[in-house]
Short mmCIF file of C-alpha atoms and ligand atoms in Angstrom, two decimals:
data_model
loop_
_atom_site.label_atom_id
_atom_site.label_comp_id
_atom_site.label_asym_id
_atom_site.label_seq_id
_atom_site.Cartn_x
_atom_site.Cartn_y
_atom_site.Cartn_z
CA UNK A 1 121.83 98.75 67.23
CA UNK A 2 122.72 96.80 69.82
CA UNK A 3 119.24 95.61 70.84
CA UNK A 4 118.36 94.78 67.28
CA UNK A 5 121.00 92.51 67.50
CA UNK A 6 120.00 90.84 70.48
CA UNK A 7 116.59 90.60 69.60
CA UNK A 8 116.46 89.34 66.12
CA UNK A 9 118.92 86.12 66.91
CA UNK A 10 117.00 83.60 66.62
CA UNK A 11 119.64 80.69 67.05
CA UNK A 12 121.47 81.11 70.23
CA UNK A 13 124.73 79.44 72.17
CA UNK A 14 124.95 79.84 75.48
CA UNK A 15 128.27 78.95 77.07
CA UNK A 16 127.76 77.80 80.35
CA UNK A 17 131.31 77.64 82.61
CA UNK A 18 132.53 75.13 85.18
CA UNK A 19 131.89 77.76 88.17
CA UNK A 20 128.29 78.29 87.25
CA UNK A 21 127.09 74.76 87.40
CA UNK A 22 129.50 72.72 89.63
CA UNK A 23 131.78 73.60 92.88
CA UNK A 24 134.64 71.02 93.91
CA UNK A 25 133.16 70.68 97.38
CA UNK A 26 129.04 70.76 96.88
CA UNK A 27 129.42 69.15 93.39
CA UNK A 28 126.31 70.18 91.02
CA UNK A 29 124.99 73.55 91.72
CA UNK A 30 121.14 72.14 90.98
CA UNK A 31 119.97 75.61 92.19
CA UNK A 32 121.93 77.31 89.52
CA UNK A 33 120.69 74.39 86.90
CA UNK A 34 117.30 74.95 87.50
CA UNK A 35 117.19 78.69 87.14
CA UNK A 36 119.34 78.55 84.13
CA UNK A 37 117.32 75.47 82.39
CA UNK A 38 113.93 78.27 83.29
CA UNK A 39 115.33 80.97 81.54
CA UNK A 40 116.54 79.20 78.73
CA UNK A 41 113.16 77.71 78.43
CA UNK A 42 111.72 80.95 78.18
CA UNK A 43 114.25 81.76 75.24
CA UNK A 44 112.84 78.73 73.69
CA UNK A 45 109.21 79.88 74.40
CA UNK A 46 110.30 83.01 72.78
CA UNK A 47 110.70 81.23 69.48
CA UNK A 48 114.34 80.92 69.85
CA UNK A 49 116.75 78.06 69.27
CA UNK A 50 119.23 77.15 71.73
CA UNK A 51 122.44 75.26 72.04
CA UNK A 52 124.25 75.01 75.23
CA UNK A 53 128.18 74.62 75.56
CA UNK A 54 128.06 73.58 79.13
CA UNK A 55 131.81 72.84 80.98
CA UNK A 56 131.77 71.29 84.80
CA UNK A 57 132.28 67.89 83.79
CA UNK A 58 135.56 68.05 85.63
CA UNK A 59 134.56 69.96 88.76
CA UNK A 60 131.60 67.30 89.18
CA UNK A 61 133.95 64.75 88.64
CA UNK A 62 136.19 65.78 91.53
CA UNK A 63 133.34 65.86 94.20
CA UNK A 64 131.78 62.75 92.78
CA UNK A 65 135.14 60.32 93.13
CA UNK A 66 136.01 62.44 96.23
CA UNK A 67 139.47 64.08 94.74
CA UNK A 68 141.06 66.30 97.21
CA UNK A 69 142.39 68.88 94.72
CA UNK A 70 141.82 69.81 91.40
CA UNK A 71 143.63 67.36 88.98
CA UNK A 72 146.83 67.81 87.32
CA UNK A 73 147.61 64.79 84.90
CA UNK A 74 145.63 64.31 81.84
CA UNK A 75 144.44 61.04 83.00
CA UNK A 76 143.04 61.85 86.05
CA UNK A 77 141.49 64.73 84.68
CA UNK A 78 139.92 62.86 81.94
CA UNK A 79 138.65 60.55 84.37
CA UNK A 80 137.15 63.07 86.18
CA UNK A 81 135.80 64.32 83.41
CA UNK A 82 133.99 60.91 82.53
CA UNK A 83 132.79 60.55 85.71
CA UNK A 84 131.57 63.86 86.10
CA UNK A 85 129.86 64.36 82.76
CA UNK A 86 127.23 61.49 83.30
CA UNK A 87 126.22 63.42 86.45
CA UNK A 88 125.89 66.68 84.82
CA UNK A 89 123.77 65.47 81.98
CA UNK A 90 121.69 63.79 84.38
CA UNK A 91 121.35 67.24 86.09
CA UNK A 92 120.58 68.70 82.81
CA UNK A 93 117.57 65.93 81.60
CA UNK A 94 116.26 66.66 84.94
CA UNK A 95 116.18 70.55 85.35
CA UNK A 96 115.10 71.07 81.45
CA UNK A 97 112.25 68.07 81.86
CA UNK A 98 110.61 70.36 85.07
CA UNK A 99 110.60 72.99 82.11
CA UNK A 100 108.98 70.86 79.51
CA UNK A 101 112.34 70.51 77.40
CA UNK A 102 114.35 67.80 76.01
CA UNK A 103 118.15 67.90 75.83
CA UNK A 104 120.76 65.74 74.16
CA UNK A 105 124.36 65.29 74.69
CA UNK A 106 126.86 65.73 72.38
CA UNK A 107 130.62 65.10 72.79
CA UNK A 108 133.05 66.86 70.70
CA UNK A 109 136.87 66.50 70.08
CA UNK A 110 138.81 69.19 67.66
CA UNK A 111 139.17 66.46 65.38
CA UNK A 112 135.61 65.91 64.53
CA UNK A 113 135.42 69.48 63.47
CA UNK A 114 139.17 69.77 61.73
CA UNK A 115 137.69 67.20 59.26
CA UNK A 116 135.27 68.75 56.98
CA UNK A 117 132.73 65.68 56.42
CA UNK A 118 132.75 64.93 60.13
CA UNK A 119 132.13 68.89 60.71
CA UNK A 120 128.96 68.67 58.03
CA UNK A 121 127.71 65.59 59.64
CA UNK A 122 127.73 67.29 63.04
CA UNK A 123 126.29 70.04 61.89
CA UNK A 124 123.46 68.43 60.38
CA UNK A 125 122.65 66.31 63.48
CA UNK A 126 122.69 69.49 65.57
CA UNK A 127 120.14 71.17 63.40
CA UNK A 128 117.94 68.01 63.19
CA UNK A 129 118.12 68.15 67.03
CA UNK A 130 117.03 71.87 67.01
CA UNK A 131 114.28 71.22 64.44
CA UNK A 132 113.08 68.23 66.68
CA UNK A 133 112.72 70.75 69.43
CA UNK A 134 115.87 69.31 71.54
CA UNK A 135 118.42 71.30 73.08
CA UNK A 136 121.70 69.93 72.67
CA UNK A 137 124.30 70.05 75.23
CA UNK A 138 127.62 70.12 73.92
CA UNK A 139 130.95 69.65 75.98
CA UNK A 140 134.46 68.39 74.75
CA UNK A 141 134.91 64.92 74.66
CA UNK A 142 137.48 65.19 77.30
CA UNK A 143 138.15 61.07 77.68
CA UNK A 144 139.74 60.99 74.74
CA UNK A 145 141.10 64.50 73.91
CA UNK A 146 145.10 64.71 74.47
CA UNK A 147 146.93 67.82 74.86
CA UNK A 148 147.51 68.17 70.85
CA UNK A 149 144.07 67.68 69.86
CA UNK A 150 142.38 69.45 72.53
CA UNK A 151 139.93 72.56 71.69
CA UNK A 152 141.84 73.49 74.66
CA UNK A 153 139.05 75.47 76.61
CA UNK A 154 135.19 75.53 76.65
CA UNK A 155 135.10 79.16 74.94
CA UNK A 156 136.90 78.13 72.11
CA UNK A 157 134.81 75.38 71.84
CA UNK A 158 131.65 77.45 72.21
CA UNK A 159 132.93 79.63 69.11
CA UNK A 160 133.13 76.94 66.85
CA UNK A 161 129.96 75.70 67.89
CA UNK A 162 128.46 79.19 66.86
CA UNK A 163 129.99 78.77 63.47
CA UNK A 164 128.90 75.22 63.02
CA UNK A 165 125.07 75.71 63.92
CA UNK A 166 125.48 79.05 61.77
CA UNK A 167 124.48 80.63 65.01
CA UNK A 168 123.05 84.50 65.44
CA UNK A 169 124.37 85.10 68.71
CA UNK A 170 126.86 83.57 70.93
CA UNK A 171 126.11 84.20 74.71
CA UNK A 172 128.99 83.89 77.42
CA UNK A 173 127.92 83.23 80.82
CA UNK A 174 130.66 84.55 82.82
CA UNK A 175 131.14 85.36 86.77
CA UNK A 176 131.66 88.57 86.30
CA UNK A 177 129.38 91.35 84.41
CA UNK A 178 131.44 91.69 81.24
CA UNK A 179 134.38 93.18 80.10
CA UNK A 180 136.12 95.98 82.30
CA UNK A 181 138.63 98.62 81.87
CA UNK A 182 140.50 97.00 84.29
CA UNK A 183 139.88 93.70 86.42
CA UNK A 184 137.01 94.26 88.39
CA UNK A 185 138.20 91.94 91.01
CA UNK A 186 141.75 94.21 91.82
CA UNK A 187 140.54 97.42 91.13
CA UNK A 188 137.58 98.76 91.98
CA UNK A 189 137.01 101.97 89.85
CA UNK A 190 137.08 99.45 86.88
CA UNK A 191 134.38 100.60 84.57
CA UNK A 192 132.14 98.06 82.49
CA UNK A 193 132.43 98.25 78.66
CA UNK A 194 129.16 98.01 77.42
CA UNK A 195 129.94 97.66 73.63
CA UNK A 196 132.92 96.60 71.27
CA UNK A 197 132.78 97.51 68.17
CA UNK A 198 136.11 96.15 66.80
CA UNK A 199 138.55 93.75 69.13
CA UNK A 200 141.76 95.49 68.66
CA UNK A 201 144.92 94.36 70.15
CA UNK A 202 144.43 97.12 73.09
CA UNK A 203 140.98 95.08 73.87
CA UNK A 204 142.82 91.76 74.08
CA UNK A 205 145.72 92.98 76.25
CA UNK A 206 142.72 94.35 78.43
CA UNK A 207 141.14 91.11 78.61
CA UNK A 208 144.92 90.21 80.25
CA UNK A 209 144.81 86.49 81.63
CA UNK A 210 142.29 86.93 84.53
CA UNK A 211 141.11 83.70 85.40
CA UNK A 212 138.80 82.20 88.37
CA UNK A 213 139.90 79.02 90.26
CA UNK A 214 137.58 76.69 88.24
CA UNK A 215 137.64 77.98 84.89
CA UNK A 216 140.09 77.47 82.13
CA UNK A 217 139.72 80.43 80.53
CA UNK A 218 139.10 83.79 82.00
CA UNK A 219 138.55 87.09 79.86
CA UNK A 220 141.18 86.29 77.36
CA UNK A 221 139.77 83.04 76.27
CA UNK A 222 136.30 84.71 76.05
CA UNK A 223 137.69 87.71 73.83
CA UNK A 224 139.34 85.40 71.46
CA UNK A 225 136.30 83.56 70.90
CA UNK A 226 134.56 86.73 70.26
CA UNK A 227 136.78 87.29 68.04
CA UNK A 228 136.41 84.45 65.53
CA UNK A 229 132.82 84.52 65.78
CA UNK A 230 132.97 88.18 64.85
CA UNK A 231 134.35 87.35 61.21
CA UNK A 232 131.66 85.12 60.82
CA UNK A 233 129.65 87.71 61.50
CA UNK A 234 128.28 86.89 64.71
CA UNK A 235 127.67 89.10 67.97
CA UNK A 236 128.89 87.88 71.16
CA UNK A 237 127.00 89.20 74.46
CA UNK A 238 129.35 88.13 77.80
CA UNK A 239 126.87 88.58 80.89
CA UNK A 240 127.18 87.50 84.45
CA UNK A 241 125.59 83.81 84.57
CA UNK A 242 124.96 84.51 88.42
CA UNK A 243 122.62 87.36 87.94
CA UNK A 244 118.90 86.21 87.60
CA UNK A 245 117.13 87.43 84.25
CA UNK A 246 119.72 88.65 82.46
CA UNK A 247 119.56 85.19 79.87
CA UNK A 248 115.95 85.16 79.37
CA UNK A 249 116.38 89.14 79.05
CA UNK A 250 117.60 88.78 75.79
CA UNK A 251 114.37 88.62 74.83
CA UNK A 252 113.78 91.93 75.15
CA UNK A 253 116.99 93.31 74.47
CA UNK A 254 119.65 93.88 77.26
CA UNK A 255 121.78 96.50 78.33
CA UNK A 256 123.67 94.29 80.49
CA UNK A 257 127.06 92.85 79.78
CA UNK A 258 129.36 93.53 76.82
CA UNK A 259 128.57 92.97 73.43
CA UNK A 260 130.80 92.50 70.97
CA UNK A 261 130.03 93.64 67.52
CA UNK A 262 130.32 91.10 64.39
CA UNK A 263 132.66 92.33 61.24
CA UNK A 264 130.18 93.47 58.56
CA UNK A 265 132.28 91.50 55.91
CA UNK A 266 131.34 87.99 56.55
CA UNK A 267 133.97 84.82 55.85
CA UNK A 268 132.04 82.48 54.28
CA UNK A 269 131.91 78.95 56.04
CA UNK A 270 134.51 77.44 54.75
CA UNK A 271 137.11 79.82 54.74
CA UNK A 272 136.18 80.42 58.42
CA UNK A 273 136.63 76.73 58.70
CA UNK A 274 140.04 76.98 57.09
CA UNK A 275 141.02 80.15 58.82
CA UNK A 276 139.86 79.40 62.67
CA UNK A 277 139.43 75.71 63.36
CA UNK A 278 142.15 74.03 61.12
CA UNK A 279 145.35 74.01 62.63
CA UNK A 280 148.20 74.47 60.57
CA UNK A 281 150.74 71.73 59.98
CA UNK A 282 153.56 74.18 58.40
CA UNK A 283 154.59 77.70 57.33
CA UNK A 284 154.96 79.14 54.39
CA UNK A 285 157.25 82.21 54.35
CA UNK A 286 156.31 85.10 51.38
CA UNK A 287 158.04 87.54 49.88
CA UNK A 288 156.45 91.10 49.63
CA UNK A 289 155.24 90.78 45.93
CA UNK A 290 153.20 87.37 46.92
CA UNK A 291 151.80 88.78 50.11
CA UNK A 292 150.38 91.85 48.18
CA UNK A 293 148.69 89.49 45.50
CA UNK A 294 147.25 87.37 48.08
CA UNK A 295 146.34 90.27 50.19
CA UNK A 296 145.12 92.86 47.78
CA UNK A 297 144.76 91.05 44.25
CA UNK A 298 142.69 88.13 45.35
CA UNK A 299 145.12 85.60 44.03
CA UNK A 300 146.36 82.41 44.50
CA UNK A 301 149.61 81.54 45.82
CA UNK A 302 152.46 80.90 43.04
CA UNK A 303 155.57 78.79 43.99
CA UNK A 304 157.67 81.77 42.80
CA UNK A 305 156.69 84.10 45.93
CA UNK A 306 157.65 81.44 48.45
CA UNK A 307 160.88 82.10 50.42
CA UNK A 308 160.88 79.32 52.98
CA UNK A 309 159.02 76.04 53.83
CA UNK A 310 158.94 74.86 57.44
CA UNK A 311 157.12 71.80 58.72
CA UNK A 312 156.24 68.47 57.59
CA UNK A 313 152.52 68.44 55.57
CA UNK A 314 151.03 66.80 52.84
CA UNK A 315 148.94 67.90 49.97
CA UNK A 316 145.52 68.94 51.31
CA UNK A 317 147.18 69.83 54.39
CA UNK A 318 146.37 73.34 56.14
CA UNK A 319 149.35 75.67 55.86
CA UNK A 320 150.04 79.16 57.48
CA UNK A 321 151.42 81.81 55.13
CA UNK A 322 153.73 84.53 57.03
CA UNK A 323 155.13 87.67 55.73
CA UNK A 324 158.93 89.11 55.87
CA UNK A 325 157.81 90.82 59.52
CA UNK A 326 156.89 87.27 60.89
CA UNK A 327 153.26 88.50 60.91
CA UNK A 328 150.94 85.18 60.06
CA UNK A 329 148.64 86.52 57.43
CA UNK A 330 146.73 83.54 55.85
CA UNK A 331 145.92 80.27 55.94
CA UNK A 332 144.99 77.73 53.35
CA UNK A 333 145.13 74.22 51.52
CA UNK A 334 148.48 73.23 50.07
CA UNK A 335 148.22 71.20 46.75
CA UNK A 336 152.07 69.89 47.23
CA UNK A 337 153.77 68.62 50.02
CA UNK A 338 156.45 70.17 51.99
CA UNK A 339 158.99 67.60 50.65
CA UNK A 340 157.80 68.72 47.02
CA UNK A 341 157.65 72.28 47.54
CA UNK A 342 161.15 72.38 49.20
CA UNK A 343 161.94 71.73 45.36
CA UNK A 344 160.12 74.20 43.59
CA UNK A 345 160.02 77.05 46.02
CA UNK A 346 161.12 80.08 44.30
CA UNK A 347 160.56 78.72 40.66
CA UNK A 348 158.54 80.07 38.02
CA UNK A 349 155.36 78.26 37.26
CA UNK A 350 156.74 77.47 33.95
CA UNK A 351 159.59 75.43 35.31
CA UNK A 352 157.53 73.13 37.80
CA UNK A 353 157.41 70.33 34.92
CA UNK A 354 160.97 70.86 34.66
CA UNK A 355 161.85 70.37 38.09
CA UNK A 356 158.99 67.85 39.11
CA UNK A 357 158.95 66.17 35.67
CA UNK A 358 155.23 66.68 36.14
CA UNK A 359 152.87 69.42 36.59
CA UNK A 360 149.77 68.80 38.48
CA UNK A 361 148.82 72.20 39.71
CA UNK A 362 150.00 75.84 39.19
CA UNK A 363 149.00 77.16 42.14
CA UNK A 364 150.33 75.84 45.69
CA UNK A 365 147.27 77.62 47.55
CA UNK A 366 144.52 78.11 44.95
CA UNK A 367 142.64 81.33 46.23
CA UNK A 368 139.14 79.00 47.08
CA UNK A 369 141.45 77.40 49.71
CA UNK A 370 142.65 80.61 51.03
CA UNK A 371 141.51 82.33 54.00
CA UNK A 372 142.96 85.77 54.65
CA UNK A 373 142.97 86.31 58.60
N1 LIG B 1 135.44 70.36 79.28
C1 LIG B 1 135.76 70.49 80.78
C2 LIG B 1 135.10 70.46 82.05
O1 LIG B 1 133.52 69.78 81.35
C3 LIG B 1 135.60 72.18 80.67
C4 LIG B 1 136.77 72.99 79.99
C5 LIG B 1 136.74 74.47 80.17
O2 LIG B 1 136.11 74.41 80.66
O3 LIG B 1 137.39 75.19 79.07
O4 LIG B 1 135.05 70.29 82.60
#
C-alpha cells in the first residue's frame, strides 16, 4: 500500500524549506538547488507533474542585503523576502533550465485562496502551467502579507496548494529523516516512524515544537499540513531533503521517511475549503440537540439550537460551531449576520418572521455550506 501510494501519484507537490536552499551567511545553496532540480526533472521524466512550494526568500535576502541578524520586524522581513525572492527564482530558473525544464513564479496570499473565485482562478492558472509542462514555483507573497492574513508558514501553504491543485501526493523535504518517536536531535535512541495511519493527538504531541534555526515551522506544522491534506484524500511523505536520491526515488517507491496515509472518506473540495482554508469570523455555541443533528443526521443548523453568538460577521462569512465542551466541531458559511443572529438565536424557525419581519432563510447554515471537522 505504501509503495502504491507513492508510485501511483501523478501530481506531486514538493515543499522545500529555507535551510535546504539558502543559508544566512552564504546565501543560496546552489549545489542543493542543482541536485533538487535534477531529481525533480527525473520525476517529470517519469511522467509526473510537479509543483514546488519553496521557502528561502527571507534567508536569501538576509545575505543579499548584508543584514547581520534574522529580521524581527515585519517590514524588514518583507523587505528581505522581496530582495531574496528574485534571487531565489533566478536560481530556480537557471538550475531547471540546465535540466531542460521551465519554471514559473507564483506568489500567493491567504486572501487569494479565501476568496472562492480567486481560489478557482489560481487553480486554473496552475493546471494550465502544468499542462504546458512548466513547473510552478510557489511562495507566500510575503511583501503584502501582514500577520492576520498570512498562511503563517510554508508547510501550511504547501498543504493548501496540495488541495488547490488536487495533488496525489505532498512531499515535505525536511532536515531530519521523518517523524521520530522523540526529537532525534536531543535523544539518540529516537526511532523513525515509517508510517502513520491516523494523525492522533498523541502523534501531534510527538511532533512537539521542534524547529531549526531558519525554519518557521518545525515538525508540528508539517504534521498539521499532513492532517489537513489527509482529509482531502492526499498522502504526505516527509523525507530528508539533504539526502540525495530520496526525491527521485519516489518513482520506484521508497522506504525512506514517514508516510502519512490519507483518510478513506475524502472531503469534497468546497467543504475542505470551508473547513481548512477559510478562517472563522465568529463562533456559535450550540446545544446538544443541534450538535447531534449536525454531526450524525446530516442536518442544517437552525436558529433554535444556538445558545451563544460570538464575533462580528456578515451573511456569507465563515463561522465555527462549538459544542458545550468547547470543542470546535464544524465550520460553515452563515446565512445571517451576527447582529441578526443575536435576535433569533434560540427561536423556532416558525418565529423568525415574527422577530425579524421577514423570513429569508430557514437555516442559519445550510448543510451544503457546512463542513464537519
Ligand atoms: N515565505 C518565507 C520565505 O520564503 C518562508 C516561510 C516559511 O518557510 O515557512 O522566506
